[in-house]
Short mmCIF file of C-alpha atoms and ligand atoms in Angstrom, two decimals:
data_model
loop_
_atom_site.label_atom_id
_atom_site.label_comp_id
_atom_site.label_asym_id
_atom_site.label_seq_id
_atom_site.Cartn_x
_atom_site.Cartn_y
_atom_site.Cartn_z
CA UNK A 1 10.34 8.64 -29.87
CA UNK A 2 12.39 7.55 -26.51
CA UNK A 3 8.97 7.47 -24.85
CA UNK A 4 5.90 6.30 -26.27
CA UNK A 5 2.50 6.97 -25.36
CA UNK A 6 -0.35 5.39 -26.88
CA UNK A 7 -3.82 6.20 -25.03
CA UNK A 8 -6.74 3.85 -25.22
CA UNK A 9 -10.40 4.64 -23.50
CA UNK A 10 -9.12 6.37 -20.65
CA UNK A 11 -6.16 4.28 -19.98
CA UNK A 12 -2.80 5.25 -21.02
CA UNK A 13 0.73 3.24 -21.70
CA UNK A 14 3.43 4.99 -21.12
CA UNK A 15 6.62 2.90 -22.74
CA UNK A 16 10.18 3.78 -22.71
CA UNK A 17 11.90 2.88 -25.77
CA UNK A 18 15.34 2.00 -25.78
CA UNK A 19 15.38 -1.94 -26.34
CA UNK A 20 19.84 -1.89 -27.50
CA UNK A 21 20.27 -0.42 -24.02
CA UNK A 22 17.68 -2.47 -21.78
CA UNK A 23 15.72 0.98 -21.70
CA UNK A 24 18.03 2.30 -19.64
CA UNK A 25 17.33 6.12 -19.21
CA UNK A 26 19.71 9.28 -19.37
CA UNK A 27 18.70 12.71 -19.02
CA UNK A 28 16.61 13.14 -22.60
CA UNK A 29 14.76 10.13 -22.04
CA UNK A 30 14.40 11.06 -18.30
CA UNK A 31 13.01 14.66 -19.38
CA UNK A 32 10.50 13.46 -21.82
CA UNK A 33 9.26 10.67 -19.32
CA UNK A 34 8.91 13.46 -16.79
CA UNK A 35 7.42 15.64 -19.55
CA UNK A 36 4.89 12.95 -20.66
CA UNK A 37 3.89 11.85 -16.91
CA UNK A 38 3.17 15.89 -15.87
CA UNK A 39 1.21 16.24 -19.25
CA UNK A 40 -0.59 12.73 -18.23
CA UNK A 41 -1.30 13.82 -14.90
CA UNK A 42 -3.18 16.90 -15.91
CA UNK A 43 -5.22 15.36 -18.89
CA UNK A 44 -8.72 14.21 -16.97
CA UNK A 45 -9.43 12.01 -20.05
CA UNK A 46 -6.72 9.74 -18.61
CA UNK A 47 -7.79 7.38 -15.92
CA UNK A 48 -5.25 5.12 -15.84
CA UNK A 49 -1.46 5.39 -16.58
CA UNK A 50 0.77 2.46 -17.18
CA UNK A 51 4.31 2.37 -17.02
CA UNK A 52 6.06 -0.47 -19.50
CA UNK A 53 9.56 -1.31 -21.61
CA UNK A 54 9.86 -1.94 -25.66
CA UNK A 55 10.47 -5.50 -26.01
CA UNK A 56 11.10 -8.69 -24.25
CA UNK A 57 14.20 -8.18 -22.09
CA UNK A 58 13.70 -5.47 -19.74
CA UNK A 59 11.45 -2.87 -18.23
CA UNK A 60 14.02 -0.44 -17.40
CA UNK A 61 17.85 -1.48 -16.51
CA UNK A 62 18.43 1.24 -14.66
CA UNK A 63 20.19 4.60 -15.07
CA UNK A 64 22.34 4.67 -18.19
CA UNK A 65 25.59 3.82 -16.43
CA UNK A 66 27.34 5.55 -19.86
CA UNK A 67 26.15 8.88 -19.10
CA UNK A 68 27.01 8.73 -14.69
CA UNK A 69 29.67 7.76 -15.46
CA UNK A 70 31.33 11.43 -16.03
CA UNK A 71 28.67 13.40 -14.05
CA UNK A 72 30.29 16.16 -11.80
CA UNK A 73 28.38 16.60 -8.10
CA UNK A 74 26.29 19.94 -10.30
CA UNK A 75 24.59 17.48 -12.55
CA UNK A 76 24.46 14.70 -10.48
CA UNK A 77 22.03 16.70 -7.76
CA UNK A 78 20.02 17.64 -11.06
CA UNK A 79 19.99 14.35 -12.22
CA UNK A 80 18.75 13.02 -8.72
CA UNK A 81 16.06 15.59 -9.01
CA UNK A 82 14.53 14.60 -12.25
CA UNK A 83 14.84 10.83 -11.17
CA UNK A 84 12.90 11.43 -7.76
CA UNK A 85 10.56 13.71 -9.72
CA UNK A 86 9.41 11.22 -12.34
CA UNK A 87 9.38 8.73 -9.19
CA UNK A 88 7.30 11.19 -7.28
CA UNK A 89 4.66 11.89 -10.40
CA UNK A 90 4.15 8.12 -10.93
CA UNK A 91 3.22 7.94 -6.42
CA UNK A 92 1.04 11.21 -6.56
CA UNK A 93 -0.19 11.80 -9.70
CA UNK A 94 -4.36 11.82 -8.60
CA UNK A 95 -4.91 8.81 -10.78
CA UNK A 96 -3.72 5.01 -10.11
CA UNK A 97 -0.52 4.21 -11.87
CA UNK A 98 0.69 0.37 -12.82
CA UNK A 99 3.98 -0.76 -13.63
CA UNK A 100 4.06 -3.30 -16.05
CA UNK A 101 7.09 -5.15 -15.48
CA UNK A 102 8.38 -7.19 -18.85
CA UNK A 103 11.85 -7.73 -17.87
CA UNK A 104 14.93 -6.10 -15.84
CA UNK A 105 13.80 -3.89 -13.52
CA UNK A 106 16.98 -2.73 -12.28
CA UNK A 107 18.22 0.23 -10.29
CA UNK A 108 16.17 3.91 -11.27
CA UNK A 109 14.16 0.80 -12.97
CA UNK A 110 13.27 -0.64 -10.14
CA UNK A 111 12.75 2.44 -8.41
CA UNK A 112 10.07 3.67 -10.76
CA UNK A 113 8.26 0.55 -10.30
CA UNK A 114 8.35 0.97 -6.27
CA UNK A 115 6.73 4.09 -6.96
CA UNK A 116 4.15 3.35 -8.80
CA UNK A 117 0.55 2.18 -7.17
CA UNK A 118 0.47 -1.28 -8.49
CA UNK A 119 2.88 -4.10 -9.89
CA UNK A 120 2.23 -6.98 -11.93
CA UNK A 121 5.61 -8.47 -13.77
CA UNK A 122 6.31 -11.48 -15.76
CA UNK A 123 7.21 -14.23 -14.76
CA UNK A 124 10.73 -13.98 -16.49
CA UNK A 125 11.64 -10.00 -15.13
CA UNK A 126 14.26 -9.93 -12.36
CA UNK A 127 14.21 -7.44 -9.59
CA UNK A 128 17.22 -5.52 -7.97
CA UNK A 129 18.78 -2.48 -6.85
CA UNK A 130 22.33 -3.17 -8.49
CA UNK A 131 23.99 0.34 -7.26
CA UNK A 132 25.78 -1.06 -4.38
CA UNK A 133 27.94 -2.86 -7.41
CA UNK A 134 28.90 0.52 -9.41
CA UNK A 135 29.81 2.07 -5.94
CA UNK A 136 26.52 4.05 -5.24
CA UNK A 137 23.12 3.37 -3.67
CA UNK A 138 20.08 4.00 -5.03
CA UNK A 139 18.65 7.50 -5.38
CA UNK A 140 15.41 7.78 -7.11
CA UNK A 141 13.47 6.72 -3.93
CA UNK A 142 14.62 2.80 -3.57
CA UNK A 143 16.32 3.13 0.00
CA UNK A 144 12.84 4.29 1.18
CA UNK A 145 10.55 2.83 -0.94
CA UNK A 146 11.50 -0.61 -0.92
CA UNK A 147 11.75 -0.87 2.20
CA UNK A 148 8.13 0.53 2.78
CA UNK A 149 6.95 -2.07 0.13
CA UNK A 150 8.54 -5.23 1.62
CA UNK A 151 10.60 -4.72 5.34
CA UNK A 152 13.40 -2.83 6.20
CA UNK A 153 15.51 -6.05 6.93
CA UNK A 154 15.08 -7.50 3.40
CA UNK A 155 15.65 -4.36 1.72
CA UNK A 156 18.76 -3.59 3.30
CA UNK A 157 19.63 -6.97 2.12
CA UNK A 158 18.78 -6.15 -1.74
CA UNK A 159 20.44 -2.51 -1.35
CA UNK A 160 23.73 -3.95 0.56
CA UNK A 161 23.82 -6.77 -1.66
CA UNK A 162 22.73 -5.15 -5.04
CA UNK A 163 21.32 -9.32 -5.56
CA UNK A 164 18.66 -9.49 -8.24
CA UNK A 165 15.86 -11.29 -7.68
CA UNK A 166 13.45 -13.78 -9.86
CA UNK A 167 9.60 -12.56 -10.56
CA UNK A 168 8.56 -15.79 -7.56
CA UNK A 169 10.42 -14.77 -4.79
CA UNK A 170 9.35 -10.55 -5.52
CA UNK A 171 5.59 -12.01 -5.58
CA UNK A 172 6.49 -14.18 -2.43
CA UNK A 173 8.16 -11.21 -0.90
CA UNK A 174 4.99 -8.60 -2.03
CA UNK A 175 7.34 -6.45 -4.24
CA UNK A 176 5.02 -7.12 -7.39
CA UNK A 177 1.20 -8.07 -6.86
CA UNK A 178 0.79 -10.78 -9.55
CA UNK A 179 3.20 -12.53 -12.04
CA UNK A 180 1.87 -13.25 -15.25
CA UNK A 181 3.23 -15.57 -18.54
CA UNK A 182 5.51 -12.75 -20.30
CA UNK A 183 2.59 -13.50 -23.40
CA UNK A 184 -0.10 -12.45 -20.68
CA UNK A 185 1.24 -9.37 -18.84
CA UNK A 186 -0.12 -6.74 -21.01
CA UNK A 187 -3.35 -8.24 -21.36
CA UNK A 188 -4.01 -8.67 -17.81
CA UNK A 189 -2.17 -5.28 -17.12
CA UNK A 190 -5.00 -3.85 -19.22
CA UNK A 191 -7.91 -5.83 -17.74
CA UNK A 192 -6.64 -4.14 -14.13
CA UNK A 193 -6.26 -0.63 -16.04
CA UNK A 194 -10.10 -1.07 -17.57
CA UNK A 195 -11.36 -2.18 -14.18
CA UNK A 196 -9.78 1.18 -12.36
CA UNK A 197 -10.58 3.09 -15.39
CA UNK A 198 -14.46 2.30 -14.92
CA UNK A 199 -14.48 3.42 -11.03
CA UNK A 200 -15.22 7.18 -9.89
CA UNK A 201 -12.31 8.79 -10.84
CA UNK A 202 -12.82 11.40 -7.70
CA UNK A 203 -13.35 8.56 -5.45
CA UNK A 204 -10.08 7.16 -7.06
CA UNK A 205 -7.86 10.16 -6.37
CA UNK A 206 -9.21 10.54 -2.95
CA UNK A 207 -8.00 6.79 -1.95
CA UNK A 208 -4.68 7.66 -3.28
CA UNK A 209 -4.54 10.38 -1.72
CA UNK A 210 -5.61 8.66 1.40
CA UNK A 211 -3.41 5.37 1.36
CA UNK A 212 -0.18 7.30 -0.02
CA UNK A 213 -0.63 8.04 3.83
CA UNK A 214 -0.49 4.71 5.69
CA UNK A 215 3.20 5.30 5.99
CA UNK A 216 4.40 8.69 6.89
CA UNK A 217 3.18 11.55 9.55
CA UNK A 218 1.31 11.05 12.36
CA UNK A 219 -1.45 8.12 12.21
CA UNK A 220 -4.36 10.00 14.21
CA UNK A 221 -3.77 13.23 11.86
CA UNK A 222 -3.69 10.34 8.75
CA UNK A 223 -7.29 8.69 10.10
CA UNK A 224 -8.22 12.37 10.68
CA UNK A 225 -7.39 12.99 7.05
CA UNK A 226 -9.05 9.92 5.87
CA UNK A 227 -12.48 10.98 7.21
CA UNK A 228 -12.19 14.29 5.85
CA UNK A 229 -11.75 12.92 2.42
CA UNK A 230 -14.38 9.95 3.27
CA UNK A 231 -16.71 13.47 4.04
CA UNK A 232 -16.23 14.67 0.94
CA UNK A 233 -17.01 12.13 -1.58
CA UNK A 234 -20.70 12.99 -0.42
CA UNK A 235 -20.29 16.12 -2.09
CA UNK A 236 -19.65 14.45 -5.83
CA UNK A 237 -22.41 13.08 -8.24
CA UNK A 238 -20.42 9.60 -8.02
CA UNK A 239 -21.12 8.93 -4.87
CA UNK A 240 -25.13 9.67 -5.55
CA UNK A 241 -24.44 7.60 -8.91
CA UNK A 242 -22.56 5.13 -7.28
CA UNK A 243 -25.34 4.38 -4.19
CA UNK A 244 -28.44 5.03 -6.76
CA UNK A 245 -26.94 2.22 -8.75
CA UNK A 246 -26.79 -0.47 -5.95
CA UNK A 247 -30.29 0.37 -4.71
CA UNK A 248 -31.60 -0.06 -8.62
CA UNK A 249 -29.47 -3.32 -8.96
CA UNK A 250 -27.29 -2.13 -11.97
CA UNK A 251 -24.02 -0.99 -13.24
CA UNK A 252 -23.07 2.33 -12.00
CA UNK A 253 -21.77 4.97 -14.30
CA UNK A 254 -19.44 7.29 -13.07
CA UNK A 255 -18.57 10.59 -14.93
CA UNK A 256 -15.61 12.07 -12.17
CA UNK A 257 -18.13 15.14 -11.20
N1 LIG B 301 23.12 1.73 -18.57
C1 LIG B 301 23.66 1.79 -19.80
N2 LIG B 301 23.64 0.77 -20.64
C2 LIG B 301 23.07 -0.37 -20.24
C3 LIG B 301 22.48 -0.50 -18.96
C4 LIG B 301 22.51 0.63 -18.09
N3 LIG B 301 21.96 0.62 -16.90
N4 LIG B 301 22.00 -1.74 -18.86
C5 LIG B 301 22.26 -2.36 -20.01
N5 LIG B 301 22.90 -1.54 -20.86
C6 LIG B 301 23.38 -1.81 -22.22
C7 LIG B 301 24.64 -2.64 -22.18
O1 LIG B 301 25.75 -1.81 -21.95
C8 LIG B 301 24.63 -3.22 -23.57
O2 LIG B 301 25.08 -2.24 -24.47
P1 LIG B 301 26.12 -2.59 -25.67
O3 LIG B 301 27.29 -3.22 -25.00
O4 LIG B 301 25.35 -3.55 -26.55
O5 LIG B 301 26.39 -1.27 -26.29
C9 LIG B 301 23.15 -3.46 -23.82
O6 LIG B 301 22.46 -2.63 -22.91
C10 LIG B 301 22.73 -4.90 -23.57
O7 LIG B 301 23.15 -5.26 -22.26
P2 LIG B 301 24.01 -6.58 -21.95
O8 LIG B 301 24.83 -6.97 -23.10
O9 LIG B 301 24.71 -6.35 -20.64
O10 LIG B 301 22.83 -7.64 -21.77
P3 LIG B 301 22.76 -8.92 -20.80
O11 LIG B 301 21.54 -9.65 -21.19
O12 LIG B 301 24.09 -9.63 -20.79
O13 LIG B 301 22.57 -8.29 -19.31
C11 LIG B 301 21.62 -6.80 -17.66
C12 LIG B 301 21.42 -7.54 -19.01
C13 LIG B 301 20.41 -5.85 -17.48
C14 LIG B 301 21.66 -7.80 -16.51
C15 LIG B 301 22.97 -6.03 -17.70
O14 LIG B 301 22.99 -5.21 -18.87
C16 LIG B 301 23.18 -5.15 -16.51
O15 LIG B 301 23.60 -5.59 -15.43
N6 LIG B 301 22.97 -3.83 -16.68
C17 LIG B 301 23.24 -2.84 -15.67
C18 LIG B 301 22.13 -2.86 -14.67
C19 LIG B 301 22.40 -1.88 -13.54
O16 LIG B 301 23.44 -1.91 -12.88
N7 LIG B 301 21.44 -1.00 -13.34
C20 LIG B 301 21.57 -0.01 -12.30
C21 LIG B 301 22.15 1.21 -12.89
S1 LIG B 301 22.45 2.35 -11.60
C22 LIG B 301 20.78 8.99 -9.02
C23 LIG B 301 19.68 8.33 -8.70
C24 LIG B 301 19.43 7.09 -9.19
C25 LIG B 301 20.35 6.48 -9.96
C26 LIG B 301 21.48 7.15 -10.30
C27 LIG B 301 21.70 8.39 -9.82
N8 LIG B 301 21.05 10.28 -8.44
C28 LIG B 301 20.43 10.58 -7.24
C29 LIG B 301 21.99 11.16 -9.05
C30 LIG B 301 20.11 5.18 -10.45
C31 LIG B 301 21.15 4.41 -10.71
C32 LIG B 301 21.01 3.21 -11.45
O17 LIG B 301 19.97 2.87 -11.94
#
C-alpha cells in the first residue's frame, strides 16, 4: 500500500511508502494519506498518530515534481486543497501528532512536518522548502507555518533561498525538538508516543486545542478560551482520576471519560 498504517496500544504509525521516489506524494498517495489521517482522527482507540517515511533516505521529498509538472490552474487549486487538508488534519486532529523525521524532509515534506505537534528527526534528515528552485513557493502551509515555528526573518530566508538545512542547525533553530542516531529515532519516537498515549486523552485534546491558539486571534479571547477549557476538564472522570491518584501516591489511570 502507498501508505501504511500499523497501530500498536493506542499509538499509531502512519508511513508513506514510496522509497524509488524519496516518498514523494502525488494525488493517490495524497488521497489515501488524507483518507487514513480522517479515519485516524475519528478512531478513539488511537491516542497517538505518527507520521514517518519507508526507509533510510527520506521522510517525504516533497510533492512529486513528475505529476506538477503538467497540472492546469483546475487541478492545481485541488491539489493545494488536499495538501493543506492533510496539513490541517495532522495540526487539529484532537490527538497529539509526531513527525518522525528519517531523512529529506523537503517541500509538502517539510510542510507536513511543520504541521504536526511534535518533531524529532535524525540526525542525518535535511530540512528545506526547495520550491523557490522549481519556480513556486510553498503551499501546503510552509510560508505560515515555518515561520510561526522558528521567526519570520529565518524563514523568509529558507523560502527565498529554497537552502536545505542539516538535522543541528533545525534543532539549534527549534524546527525539530530532538535529533536522534537514525538507529534510535523510532525507538525514542515511540517512547514519546507511549508517554502521550498514557495521559488523559480529554485533557490531551483540550491542550491542543488550547495551544493551537498561542498564535492566531485575539490573545485575551485565546486566555478567555483557555479557562473555559481549563473549566471543563473538571467535568471528566480524568481529572477526578488524575487528582485521586496524586493524593493516594500512585499511577493514575486514565480512561478519556
Ligand atoms: N518528486 C518526484 N520525484 C522525486 C522527488 C520529488 N519531489 N524527489 C525525488 N524524486 C525521485 C527522483 O526523481 C529519483 O527518481 P528516478 O530518477 O530514480 O526515477 C528518485 O526520487 C531518487 O532521487 P535522486 O536520484 O534525486 O536522489 P538524490 O539522493 O540524488 O537526491 C533529493 C535526493 C531529495 C535531494 C533530490 O531527489 C531532490 O532534490 N528532490 C526534489 C526535492 C524537492 O524539490 N522537493 C520539493 C518539491 S515541491 C501545492 C502545494 C504544495 C506543493 C505543491 C503544490 N499547491 C498549493 C498546488 C509542494 C511542492 C513541493 O513539495
Amino acid at each position: 500500500s502507498m501508505i501504511e498504517v500499523e497501530r500498536h496500544a493506542g499509538v499509531a504509525v502512519v508511513t508513506v511508502n514510496r522509497p524509488d521516489a524519496m516518498n514523494a506524494v502525488d494525488v493517490q498517495h495524497a488521497e489515501e494519506l488524507r483518507a487514513r489521517l480522517t479515519e485516524l482522527a475519528a478512531d478513539p482507540d488511537v491516542r497517538v498518530v505518527v507520521l514517518t517515511g519507508a526507509g533510510e533516505k527520506a521522510f517525504i521529498a516533497g510533492a512529486d515534481i513528475k505529476y506538477m509538472q503538467n497540472l492546469g490552474v483546475h487541478e492545481g487549486l485541488r491539489w493545494a486543497e488536499l495538501g493543506q487538508g492533510c496539513a490541517e488534519l495532522l495540526e487539529t486532529m484532537p490527538k497529539p501528532t509526531i513527525a518522525a523525521i528519517n531523512g529529506y524532509a523537503l517541500g509538502g515534506g517539510c510542510e507536513l512536518a511543520l504541521a504536526c505537534d511534535i518533531r524529532l528527526a535524525a540526525t542525518t534528515a535535511k530540512l528545506g522548502q526547495p520550491e523557490i528552485n522549481l519556480g513556486i513557493i510553498p503551499g501546503w502551509g510552509g510560508s505560515q507555518r515555518l515561520a510561526r515555528t522558528t521567526t519570520l526573518g529565518y524563514a523568509k530566508e529558507l523560502v527565498f533561498t529554497g537552502r536545505m538545512v542539516d538535522a543541528a542547525e533545525a534543532l539549534e533553530r527549534g524546527i525539530v525538538n530532538a535529533i536522534h542516531e537514525p538507529g534510535e529515532l523510532m525507538s525514542k519516537t515511540r517512547e514519546l508516543a507511549d508517554l502521550l498515549a498514557a495521559k488523559s486523552p480529554v485533557a490531551l485534546a483540550a491542550a491542543k486545542e488550547a495551544t493551537n491558539l498561542a498564535f492566531s486571534g485575539d490573545h485575551r479571547d485565546n486566555l478567555r478560551t483557555e479557562a473555559h477549557l481549563f473549566s471543563m476538564a473538571f467535568a471528566t472522570d480524568d481529572q477526578t482520576e488524575g487528582m485521586a491518584a496524586f493524593v493516594e501516591k500512585r499511577e493514575a489511570r486514565f480512561t478519556g471519560r
